[in-house]
mmCIF file of C-alpha atoms in Angstrom:
data_model
loop_
_atom_site.group_PDB
_atom_site.id
_atom_site.type_symbol
_atom_site.label_atom_id
_atom_site.label_comp_id
_atom_site.label_asym_id
_atom_site.label_seq_id
_atom_site.Cartn_x
_atom_site.Cartn_y
_atom_site.Cartn_z
ATOM 1 C CA MET T 66 142.719 -41.687 243.551
ATOM 2 C CA GLY T 67 144.668 -42.715 240.384
ATOM 3 C CA ALA T 68 147.994 -44.533 240.246
ATOM 4 C CA MET T 69 150.874 -42.799 241.951
ATOM 5 C CA HIS T 70 153.986 -42.252 239.884
ATOM 6 C CA ILE T 71 157.301 -43.298 241.377
ATOM 7 C CA LEU T 72 160.719 -42.610 239.909
ATOM 8 C CA ALA T 73 163.342 -45.227 240.804
ATOM 9 C CA VAL T 74 166.966 -44.111 240.713
ATOM 10 C CA ALA T 75 170.034 -46.359 240.954
ATOM 11 C CA GLY T 76 173.381 -44.894 241.995
ATOM 12 C CA SER T 77 175.507 -47.217 239.879
ATOM 13 C CA LEU T 78 176.102 -47.280 236.119
ATOM 14 C CA ARG T 79 177.281 -50.899 235.935
ATOM 15 C CA ALA T 80 175.258 -52.969 233.490
ATOM 16 C CA ASP T 81 174.871 -55.684 236.143
ATOM 17 C CA SER T 82 174.293 -53.242 238.998
ATOM 18 C CA ILE T 83 172.373 -54.830 241.861
ATOM 19 C CA ASN T 84 170.808 -51.463 242.628
ATOM 20 C CA ALA T 85 169.596 -50.989 239.060
ATOM 21 C CA ALA T 86 168.263 -54.570 239.132
ATOM 22 C CA PHE T 87 166.460 -53.720 242.378
ATOM 23 C CA CYS T 88 164.784 -50.748 240.677
ATOM 24 C CA ARG T 89 163.616 -52.920 237.767
ATOM 25 C CA ALA T 90 162.411 -55.657 240.137
ATOM 26 C CA ALA T 91 160.483 -53.070 242.163
ATOM 27 C CA ALA T 92 158.842 -51.807 238.969
ATOM 28 C CA ARG T 93 157.676 -55.347 238.188
ATOM 29 C CA LEU T 94 156.501 -56.078 241.742
ATOM 30 C CA ALA T 95 154.605 -52.807 242.178
ATOM 31 C CA PRO T 96 150.978 -52.992 243.331
ATOM 32 C CA PRO T 97 148.338 -51.674 240.910
ATOM 33 C CA ASP T 98 148.187 -48.231 242.523
ATOM 34 C CA LEU T 99 151.919 -47.570 242.040
ATOM 35 C CA SER T 100 153.474 -47.001 238.649
ATOM 36 C CA ILE T 101 157.273 -47.200 238.876
ATOM 37 C CA ARG T 102 159.545 -45.838 236.161
ATOM 38 C CA VAL T 103 163.288 -46.473 236.276
ATOM 39 C CA GLN T 104 165.427 -43.392 235.604
ATOM 40 C CA ARG T 105 168.232 -44.438 233.276
ATOM 41 C CA THR T 106 169.924 -41.129 232.502
ATOM 42 C CA LEU T 107 172.175 -40.439 235.517
ATOM 43 C CA GLY T 108 175.162 -41.467 233.428
ATOM 44 C CA SER T 109 174.506 -38.820 230.803
ATOM 45 C CA LEU T 110 174.366 -35.919 233.264
ATOM 46 C CA PRO T 111 177.265 -33.476 233.066
ATOM 47 C CA LEU T 112 179.337 -33.002 236.211
ATOM 48 C CA PHE T 113 177.748 -30.378 238.450
ATOM 49 C CA ASN T 114 178.869 -26.807 237.909
ATOM 50 C CA ALA T 115 176.946 -24.036 239.647
ATOM 51 C CA ASP T 116 177.995 -21.648 236.857
ATOM 52 C CA LEU T 117 175.634 -23.545 234.536
ATOM 53 C CA GLU T 118 172.607 -23.118 236.818
ATOM 54 C CA SER T 119 171.399 -20.064 234.874
ATOM 55 C CA ALA T 120 170.953 -22.178 231.736
ATOM 56 C CA PRO T 121 171.028 -25.823 232.844
ATOM 57 C CA PRO T 122 172.033 -28.464 230.266
ATOM 58 C CA HIS T 123 169.021 -30.302 228.818
ATOM 59 C CA GLU T 124 169.917 -33.553 230.618
ATOM 60 C CA VAL T 125 169.563 -31.652 233.895
ATOM 61 C CA THR T 126 166.247 -30.115 232.912
ATOM 62 C CA ALA T 127 164.965 -33.545 231.902
ATOM 63 C CA LEU T 128 165.991 -35.023 235.269
ATOM 64 C CA ARG T 129 164.318 -32.179 237.131
ATOM 65 C CA GLU T 130 161.127 -32.595 235.137
ATOM 66 C CA ALA T 131 161.068 -36.338 235.830
ATOM 67 C CA VAL T 132 161.609 -35.717 239.550
ATOM 68 C CA GLY T 133 159.028 -32.949 239.621
ATOM 69 C CA ALA T 134 156.425 -35.138 237.929
ATOM 70 C CA ALA T 135 156.956 -38.047 240.338
ATOM 71 C CA ASP T 136 154.894 -38.446 243.514
ATOM 72 C CA ALA T 137 157.932 -40.021 245.174
ATOM 73 C CA LEU T 138 161.416 -41.333 244.494
ATOM 74 C CA ILE T 139 163.043 -44.637 245.280
ATOM 75 C CA ILE T 140 166.822 -44.356 245.568
ATOM 76 C CA ALA T 141 168.954 -47.517 245.600
ATOM 77 C CA SER T 142 172.645 -46.832 245.646
ATOM 78 C CA PRO T 143 175.867 -48.688 246.297
ATOM 79 C CA GLU T 144 178.511 -47.628 248.793
ATOM 80 C CA TYR T 145 181.862 -46.791 247.206
ATOM 81 C CA ALA T 146 184.781 -46.495 249.663
ATOM 82 C CA HIS T 147 182.324 -45.805 252.502
ATOM 83 C CA GLY T 148 180.777 -42.903 250.576
ATOM 84 C CA VAL T 149 177.784 -42.116 248.380
ATOM 85 C CA SER T 150 178.605 -42.917 244.745
ATOM 86 C CA GLY T 151 179.791 -39.887 242.791
ATOM 87 C CA VAL T 152 177.198 -40.720 240.138
ATOM 88 C CA LEU T 153 174.322 -40.346 242.608
ATOM 89 C CA LYS T 154 175.776 -37.352 244.451
ATOM 90 C CA ASN T 155 176.317 -35.577 241.133
ATOM 91 C CA ALA T 156 172.646 -36.044 240.256
ATOM 92 C CA LEU T 157 171.613 -34.786 243.708
ATOM 93 C CA ASP T 158 173.926 -31.762 243.378
ATOM 94 C CA TRP T 159 171.929 -30.780 240.282
ATOM 95 C CA LEU T 160 168.700 -31.095 242.298
ATOM 96 C CA VAL T 161 169.805 -28.978 245.288
ATOM 97 C CA SER T 162 168.565 -25.746 243.776
ATOM 98 C CA TYR T 163 165.468 -27.330 242.195
ATOM 99 C CA GLU T 164 162.439 -26.357 244.244
ATOM 100 C CA GLY T 165 160.469 -29.367 242.954
ATOM 101 C CA PHE T 166 162.700 -31.536 245.135
ATOM 102 C CA VAL T 167 161.648 -29.835 248.367
ATOM 103 C CA GLY T 168 159.329 -32.086 250.379
ATOM 104 C CA LYS T 169 159.625 -34.895 247.831
ATOM 105 C CA PRO T 170 158.961 -38.262 249.499
ATOM 106 C CA VAL T 171 161.969 -40.566 249.086
ATOM 107 C CA ALA T 172 162.403 -44.231 249.971
ATOM 108 C CA VAL T 173 166.087 -45.038 250.430
ATOM 109 C CA ILE T 174 167.071 -48.651 249.784
ATOM 110 C CA ASN T 175 170.248 -50.200 251.136
ATOM 111 C CA THR T 176 171.170 -53.340 249.235
ATOM 112 C CA SER T 177 174.372 -53.986 251.213
ATOM 113 C CA PRO T 178 173.532 -54.765 254.855
ATOM 114 C CA ARG T 179 177.164 -54.412 255.939
ATOM 115 C CA ALA T 180 177.344 -50.874 254.551
ATOM 116 C CA HIS T 181 176.082 -47.921 256.535
ATOM 117 C CA HIS T 182 178.458 -44.987 255.989
ATOM 118 C CA ALA T 183 177.133 -44.113 252.545
ATOM 119 C CA TYR T 184 173.557 -44.770 253.644
ATOM 120 C CA ASP T 185 173.922 -42.428 256.624
ATOM 121 C CA SER T 186 175.597 -39.762 254.449
ATOM 122 C CA LEU T 187 172.827 -40.067 251.883
ATOM 123 C CA LEU T 188 170.130 -39.596 254.534
ATOM 124 C CA GLU T 189 171.945 -36.477 255.798
ATOM 125 C CA VAL T 190 172.142 -35.073 252.262
ATOM 126 C CA LEU T 191 168.469 -35.807 251.568
ATOM 127 C CA ARG T 192 167.391 -34.178 254.850
ATOM 128 C CA THR T 193 169.540 -31.138 254.021
ATOM 129 C CA MET T 194 167.825 -30.934 250.626
ATOM 130 C CA SER T 195 164.464 -30.938 252.465
ATOM 131 C CA ALA T 196 163.337 -34.243 251.026
ATOM 132 C CA THR T 197 160.831 -36.228 253.085
ATOM 133 C CA VAL T 198 162.488 -39.563 253.772
ATOM 134 C CA VAL T 199 159.773 -42.229 254.037
ATOM 135 C CA HIS T 200 161.295 -44.408 256.731
ATOM 136 C CA GLN T 201 158.562 -47.081 256.594
ATOM 137 C CA ALA T 202 159.569 -47.751 252.975
ATOM 138 C CA SER T 203 163.329 -47.378 253.415
ATOM 139 C CA ILE T 204 164.545 -50.920 253.787
ATOM 140 C CA THR T 205 167.792 -52.832 253.936
ATOM 141 C CA VAL T 206 167.696 -55.844 251.630
ATOM 142 C CA PRO T 207 170.510 -58.421 251.728
ATOM 143 C CA LEU T 208 170.967 -58.625 247.962
ATOM 144 C CA LEU T 209 174.730 -58.320 247.614
ATOM 145 C CA GLY T 210 176.051 -61.835 247.136
ATOM 146 C CA SER T 211 172.632 -63.501 247.239
ATOM 147 C CA CYS T 212 170.278 -62.136 244.574
ATOM 148 C CA PRO T 213 172.312 -60.238 242.006
ATOM 149 C CA THR T 214 169.721 -60.266 239.223
ATOM 150 C CA GLU T 215 166.277 -58.798 238.769
ATOM 151 C CA ALA T 216 164.851 -62.263 238.027
ATOM 152 C CA GLU T 217 166.341 -63.735 241.216
ATOM 153 C CA MET T 218 164.890 -60.907 243.278
ATOM 154 C CA ILE T 219 161.455 -61.589 241.885
ATOM 155 C CA THR T 220 161.596 -65.384 242.242
ATOM 156 C CA THR T 221 163.134 -65.428 245.736
ATOM 157 C CA ALA T 222 160.014 -65.307 247.872
ATOM 158 C CA ALA T 223 161.562 -63.685 250.949
ATOM 159 C CA ILE T 224 163.129 -60.897 248.887
ATOM 160 C CA ALA T 225 160.085 -60.288 246.696
ATOM 161 C CA GLN T 226 157.954 -60.106 249.820
ATOM 162 C CA GLN T 227 160.289 -57.536 251.381
ATOM 163 C CA ILE T 228 160.204 -55.415 248.222
ATOM 164 C CA ARG T 229 156.410 -55.645 248.018
ATOM 165 C CA GLY T 230 156.180 -54.664 251.680
ATOM 166 C CA ALA T 231 158.298 -51.575 251.119
ATOM 167 C CA LEU T 232 156.182 -50.563 248.116
ATOM 168 C CA LEU T 233 152.964 -51.025 250.068
ATOM 169 C CA ALA T 234 154.403 -48.867 252.863
ATOM 170 C CA LEU T 235 155.392 -46.216 250.340
ATOM 171 C CA GLY T 236 151.966 -46.228 248.733
ATOM 172 C CA SER T 237 150.281 -46.028 252.089
ATOM 173 C CA ALA T 238 152.514 -43.148 253.238
ATOM 174 C CA LEU T 239 151.778 -41.254 250.016
ATOM 175 C CA GLN T 240 148.069 -41.813 250.378
ATOM 176 C CA SER T 241 147.889 -40.553 253.959
ATOM 177 C CA ARG T 242 150.153 -37.670 252.938
ATOM 178 C CA SER T 243 147.829 -36.743 250.109
ATOM 179 C CA MET T 244 144.894 -36.911 252.509
ATOM 180 C CA VAL T 245 146.475 -34.653 255.121
ATOM 181 C CA ARG T 246 147.876 -32.162 252.636
ATOM 182 C CA PRO T 247 144.920 -29.726 252.792
ATOM 183 C CA ILE T 248 145.288 -29.516 256.569
ATOM 184 C CA PHE T 249 148.853 -28.253 256.254
ATOM 185 C CA PRO T 250 148.756 -25.784 253.385
ATOM 186 C CA MET T 251 152.345 -24.685 254.100
ATOM 187 C CA ASP T 252 153.673 -28.188 253.468
ATOM 188 C CA PRO T 253 156.143 -27.574 250.636
ATOM 189 C CA ALA T 254 155.055 -30.773 248.914
ATOM 190 C CA MET D 246 216.534 -34.086 248.459
ATOM 191 C CA GLY D 247 214.914 -32.391 245.430
ATOM 192 C CA ALA D 248 211.608 -30.536 245.359
ATOM 193 C CA MET D 249 208.571 -32.570 246.332
ATOM 194 C CA HIS D 250 205.717 -32.610 243.848
ATOM 195 C CA ILE D 251 202.242 -31.880 245.153
ATOM 196 C CA LEU D 252 199.007 -32.190 243.221
ATOM 197 C CA ALA D 253 196.273 -29.789 244.376
ATOM 198 C CA VAL D 254 192.695 -30.816 243.641
ATOM 199 C CA ALA D 255 189.584 -28.637 244.027
ATOM 200 C CA GLY D 256 186.172 -30.255 244.342
ATOM 201 C CA SER D 257 184.253 -27.488 242.566
ATOM 202 C CA LEU D 258 184.087 -26.611 238.870
ATOM 203 C CA ARG D 259 182.890 -23.013 239.376
ATOM 204 C CA ALA D 260 185.146 -20.478 237.669
ATOM 205 C CA ASP D 261 185.205 -18.421 240.892
ATOM 206 C CA SER D 262 185.486 -21.443 243.182
ATOM 207 C CA ILE D 263 187.084 -20.536 246.512
ATOM 208 C CA ASN D 264 188.574 -24.015 246.688
ATOM 209 C CA ALA D 265 190.184 -23.706 243.260
ATOM 210 C CA ALA D 266 191.451 -20.242 244.263
ATOM 211 C CA PHE D 267 192.902 -21.820 247.418
ATOM 212 C CA CYS D 268 194.782 -24.363 245.303
ATOM 213 C CA ARG D 269 196.245 -21.599 243.088
ATOM 214 C CA ALA D 270 197.159 -19.475 246.117
ATOM 215 C CA ALA D 271 198.879 -22.466 247.723
ATOM 216 C CA ALA D 272 200.870 -23.016 244.531
ATOM 217 C CA ARG D 273 202.079 -19.404 244.679
ATOM 218 C CA LEU D 274 202.850 -19.509 248.415
ATOM 219 C CA ALA D 275 204.714 -22.809 248.324
ATOM 220 C CA PRO D 276 208.183 -22.933 249.874
ATOM 221 C CA PRO D 277 211.094 -23.721 247.523
ATOM 222 C CA ASP D 278 211.118 -27.427 248.362
ATOM 223 C CA LEU D 279 207.457 -27.919 247.351
ATOM 224 C CA SER D 280 206.297 -27.710 243.764
ATOM 225 C CA ILE D 281 202.491 -27.518 243.596
ATOM 226 C CA ARG D 282 200.565 -28.226 240.432
ATOM 227 C CA VAL D 283 196.813 -27.583 240.258
ATOM 228 C CA GLN D 284 194.799 -30.419 238.707
ATOM 229 C CA ARG D 285 192.248 -28.861 236.367
ATOM 230 C CA THR D 286 190.701 -31.891 234.705
ATOM 231 C CA LEU D 287 188.147 -33.192 237.213
ATOM 232 C CA GLY D 288 185.380 -31.673 235.085
ATOM 233 C CA SER D 289 186.350 -33.703 232.036
ATOM 234 C CA LEU D 290 186.260 -37.079 233.786
ATOM 235 C CA PRO D 291 183.425 -39.376 232.750
ATOM 236 C CA LEU D 292 181.031 -40.506 235.459
ATOM 237 C CA PHE D 293 182.397 -43.575 237.225
ATOM 238 C CA ASN D 294 181.403 -46.925 235.797
ATOM 239 C CA ALA D 295 183.141 -50.048 237.081
ATOM 240 C CA ASP D 296 182.431 -51.736 233.742
ATOM 241 C CA LEU D 297 185.011 -49.406 232.171
ATOM 242 C CA GLU D 298 187.782 -50.364 234.612
ATOM 243 C CA SER D 299 189.226 -52.955 232.197
ATOM 244 C CA ALA D 300 190.006 -50.189 229.677
ATOM 245 C CA PRO D 301 189.750 -46.879 231.539
ATOM 246 C CA PRO D 302 189.010 -43.724 229.523
ATOM 247 C CA HIS D 303 192.137 -41.653 228.857
ATOM 248 C CA GLU D 304 191.011 -38.860 231.218
ATOM 249 C CA VAL D 305 191.015 -41.445 234.000
ATOM 250 C CA THR D 306 194.443 -42.775 233.071
ATOM 251 C CA ALA D 307 195.792 -39.206 232.996
ATOM 252 C CA LEU D 308 194.370 -38.498 236.469
ATOM 253 C CA ARG D 309 195.862 -41.719 237.842
ATOM 254 C CA GLU D 310 199.257 -40.890 236.350
ATOM 255 C CA ALA D 311 199.187 -37.400 237.845
ATOM 256 C CA VAL D 312 198.242 -38.805 241.251
ATOM 257 C CA GLY D 313 200.839 -41.567 240.994
ATOM 258 C CA ALA D 314 203.599 -39.081 240.119
ATOM 259 C CA ALA D 315 202.764 -36.755 243.050
ATOM 260 C CA ASP D 316 204.462 -37.097 246.430
ATOM 261 C CA ALA D 317 201.237 -35.896 248.053
ATOM 262 C CA LEU D 318 197.819 -34.427 247.298
ATOM 263 C CA ILE D 319 196.077 -31.352 248.614
ATOM 264 C CA ILE D 320 192.285 -31.651 248.410
ATOM 265 C CA ALA D 321 190.141 -28.552 248.905
ATOM 266 C CA SER D 322 186.468 -29.178 248.388
ATOM 267 C CA PRO D 323 183.164 -27.463 249.075
ATOM 268 C CA GLU D 324 180.288 -29.009 250.980
ATOM 269 C CA TYR D 325 177.128 -29.450 248.879
ATOM 270 C CA ALA D 326 173.981 -30.240 250.872
ATOM 271 C CA HIS D 327 176.104 -31.565 253.754
ATOM 272 C CA GLY D 328 177.886 -33.976 251.414
ATOM 273 C CA VAL D 329 181.111 -34.319 249.438
ATOM 274 C CA SER D 330 180.689 -32.732 246.004
ATOM 275 C CA GLY D 331 179.775 -35.232 243.313
ATOM 276 C CA VAL D 332 182.630 -33.869 241.207
ATOM 277 C CA LEU D 333 185.216 -34.811 243.841
ATOM 278 C CA LYS D 334 183.602 -38.120 244.798
ATOM 279 C CA ASN D 335 183.457 -39.128 241.142
ATOM 280 C CA ALA D 336 187.205 -38.502 240.798
ATOM 281 C CA LEU D 337 187.860 -40.512 243.970
ATOM 282 C CA ASP D 338 185.631 -43.357 242.731
ATOM 283 C CA TRP D 339 187.974 -43.668 239.733
ATOM 284 C CA LEU D 340 190.949 -43.843 242.120
ATOM 285 C CA VAL D 341 189.542 -46.544 244.425
ATOM 286 C CA SER D 342 190.993 -49.393 242.373
ATOM 287 C CA TYR D 343 194.224 -47.534 241.530
ATOM 288 C CA GLU D 344 197.024 -48.974 243.646
ATOM 289 C CA GLY D 345 199.081 -45.760 243.276
ATOM 290 C CA PHE D 346 196.603 -44.088 245.618
ATOM 291 C CA VAL D 347 197.309 -46.486 248.500
ATOM 292 C CA GLY D 348 199.368 -44.775 251.192
ATOM 293 C CA LYS D 349 199.327 -41.457 249.300
ATOM 294 C CA PRO D 350 199.755 -38.554 251.753
ATOM 295 C CA VAL D 351 196.779 -36.178 251.521
ATOM 296 C CA ALA D 352 196.214 -32.790 253.136
ATOM 297 C CA VAL D 353 192.483 -32.060 253.357
ATOM 298 C CA ILE D 354 191.540 -28.386 253.406
ATOM 299 C CA ASN D 355 188.206 -27.138 254.724
ATOM 300 C CA THR D 356 187.470 -23.633 253.470
ATOM 301 C CA SER D 357 184.046 -23.396 255.176
ATOM 302 C CA PRO D 358 184.483 -23.458 258.964
ATOM 303 C CA ARG D 359 180.755 -24.017 259.530
ATOM 304 C CA ALA D 360 180.786 -27.140 257.390
ATOM 305 C CA HIS D 361 181.856 -30.468 258.799
ATOM 306 C CA HIS D 362 179.578 -33.178 257.374
ATOM 307 C CA ALA D 363 181.294 -33.297 253.976
ATOM 308 C CA TYR D 364 184.710 -32.929 255.587
ATOM 309 C CA ASP D 365 184.046 -35.881 257.904
ATOM 310 C CA SER D 366 182.655 -37.972 255.036
ATOM 311 C CA LEU D 367 185.690 -37.150 252.916
ATOM 312 C CA LEU D 368 188.080 -38.236 255.677
ATOM 313 C CA GLU D 369 186.173 -41.515 256.029
ATOM 314 C CA VAL D 370 186.388 -42.117 252.262
ATOM 315 C CA LEU D 371 190.108 -41.290 252.156
ATOM 316 C CA ARG D 372 190.823 -43.604 255.086
ATOM 317 C CA THR D 373 188.822 -46.351 253.388
ATOM 318 C CA MET D 374 190.913 -45.820 250.249
ATOM 319 C CA SER D 375 194.053 -46.289 252.407
ATOM 320 C CA ALA D 376 195.292 -42.753 251.859
ATOM 321 C CA THR D 377 197.530 -41.304 254.573
ATOM 322 C CA VAL D 378 195.752 -38.175 255.785
ATOM 323 C CA VAL D 379 198.400 -35.665 256.931
ATOM 324 C CA HIS D 380 196.550 -34.118 259.853
ATOM 325 C CA GLN D 381 199.258 -31.526 260.607
ATOM 326 C CA ALA D 382 198.662 -30.053 257.129
ATOM 327 C CA SER D 383 194.874 -30.470 257.070
ATOM 328 C CA ILE D 384 193.578 -27.072 258.080
ATOM 329 C CA THR D 385 190.313 -25.204 258.291
ATOM 330 C CA VAL D 386 190.632 -21.757 256.718
ATOM 331 C CA PRO D 387 187.782 -19.245 257.091
ATOM 332 C CA LEU D 388 187.747 -18.205 253.419
ATOM 333 C CA LEU D 389 184.042 -18.383 252.601
ATOM 334 C CA GLY D 390 182.744 -14.822 252.780
ATOM 335 C CA SER D 391 186.122 -13.269 253.615
ATOM 336 C CA CYS D 392 188.770 -14.042 251.009
ATOM 337 C CA PRO D 393 187.069 -15.301 247.883
ATOM 338 C CA THR D 394 189.922 -14.686 245.452
ATOM 339 C CA GLU D 395 193.413 -16.070 245.070
ATOM 340 C CA ALA D 396 194.892 -12.532 245.276
ATOM 341 C CA GLU D 397 193.044 -11.796 248.521
ATOM 342 C CA MET D 398 194.282 -15.046 250.055
ATOM 343 C CA ILE D 399 197.847 -14.093 249.230
ATOM 344 C CA THR D 400 197.633 -10.471 250.409
ATOM 345 C CA THR D 401 195.700 -11.174 253.635
ATOM 346 C CA ALA D 402 198.577 -11.795 256.027
ATOM 347 C CA ALA D 403 196.716 -14.046 258.475
ATOM 348 C CA ILE D 404 195.412 -16.284 255.676
ATOM 349 C CA ALA D 405 198.690 -16.422 253.764
ATOM 350 C CA GLN D 406 200.465 -17.324 256.975
ATOM 351 C CA GLN D 407 197.999 -20.149 257.660
ATOM 352 C CA ILE D 408 198.465 -21.526 254.145
ATOM 353 C CA ARG D 409 202.258 -21.300 254.416
ATOM 354 C CA GLY D 410 202.090 -23.061 257.788
ATOM 355 C CA ALA D 411 200.083 -25.939 256.315
ATOM 356 C CA LEU D 412 202.520 -26.294 253.425
ATOM 357 C CA LEU D 413 205.508 -26.308 255.769
ATOM 358 C CA ALA D 414 203.795 -28.984 257.854
ATOM 359 C CA LEU D 415 203.116 -31.020 254.700
ATOM 360 C CA GLY D 416 206.721 -30.679 253.524
ATOM 361 C CA SER D 417 208.014 -31.642 256.922
ATOM 362 C CA ALA D 418 205.701 -34.678 257.153
ATOM 363 C CA LEU D 419 206.812 -35.826 253.692
ATOM 364 C CA GLN D 420 210.454 -35.418 254.573
ATOM 365 C CA SER D 421 210.253 -37.455 257.774
ATOM 366 C CA ARG D 422 208.158 -40.007 255.910
ATOM 367 C CA SER D 423 210.784 -40.303 253.202
ATOM 368 C CA MET D 424 213.471 -40.694 255.876
ATOM 369 C CA VAL D 425 211.680 -43.480 257.725
ATOM 370 C CA ARG D 426 210.598 -45.339 254.612
ATOM 371 C CA PRO D 427 213.559 -47.797 254.538
ATOM 372 C CA ILE D 428 212.762 -48.833 258.114
ATOM 373 C CA PHE D 429 209.255 -49.925 257.114
ATOM 374 C CA PRO D 430 209.685 -51.689 253.795
ATOM 375 C CA MET D 431 206.050 -52.846 253.860
ATOM 376 C CA ASP D 432 204.745 -49.293 253.871
ATOM 377 C CA PRO D 433 202.580 -49.215 250.748
ATOM 378 C CA ALA D 434 203.877 -45.688 249.908
#
């Protein structure tokens, strides 16, 4: 089995976003059988308008193609006012009608241990969109206030170990998924 | 006391949006002491980026000024995949740090009786942003599938009556609020 391709998505556009740093750190800590690419285009998506679905803007098509080509997604997003960031929800709104999202394995990372409203809302949205949330790989990492940079995440042993553990769990879930797929031919993945 | 100024905000950019039609219908059904203006610029807001807060884009400043000048907001928003629309959440993300939003009375309209996840999430976000949700004026109107246009909302007696009732309740809440304000000088409104 070749390397599995993972798309990592951060829900914040801040240059110093902890969630974006997490995505980059995960890409650097990935085991050899996982290839992680960080999606950097959420900020150039137009705001969702169902009237445009018949001829989606090219930024939307590009996002859908990247999602479709990935074996799984990693989503790391901040909580804004106890809700999912508008940036992330806007991207997801564009993926609701995209059939390539159905059954897509997703690891959901919570970088703010005190926050749970947005995390719970995000899980509800992902379930409604028929994603397959990979719970073994969906971790809460206490990064806010402790490890704000990619370099710190990689050099702090406890954090790096937690990230590596989540990636191993994701890889393992994908592998067993790929092995069972022929048994369940109706699986939308 | 002169007319109170209400800003009505729809969370969908669709041309035929039921929520936008609701906002227009409410503007036409408003009693003489309420002047309702429909905010039409959510689609031109940039995606939220906290790095831009030090010099907010002019669309953001214009939204903040419109919100600041209003005595209350009406928010009518669809549910997308059991979540608040990204369009609406993005606008709210830009208002989180705007002190003119604190204490702002908001009527939250649910036009899809079957939907409650997004409605509940939206209430949580508004509470977190220290808005004052006016529950007497926050109604669920069964518009989806029955009255999709502004004209139908106005000519369907039961619906028009429900909208008028919500607006009367909003006006009445604002009036009693304005009367008690001097007693509570610390009220952030």
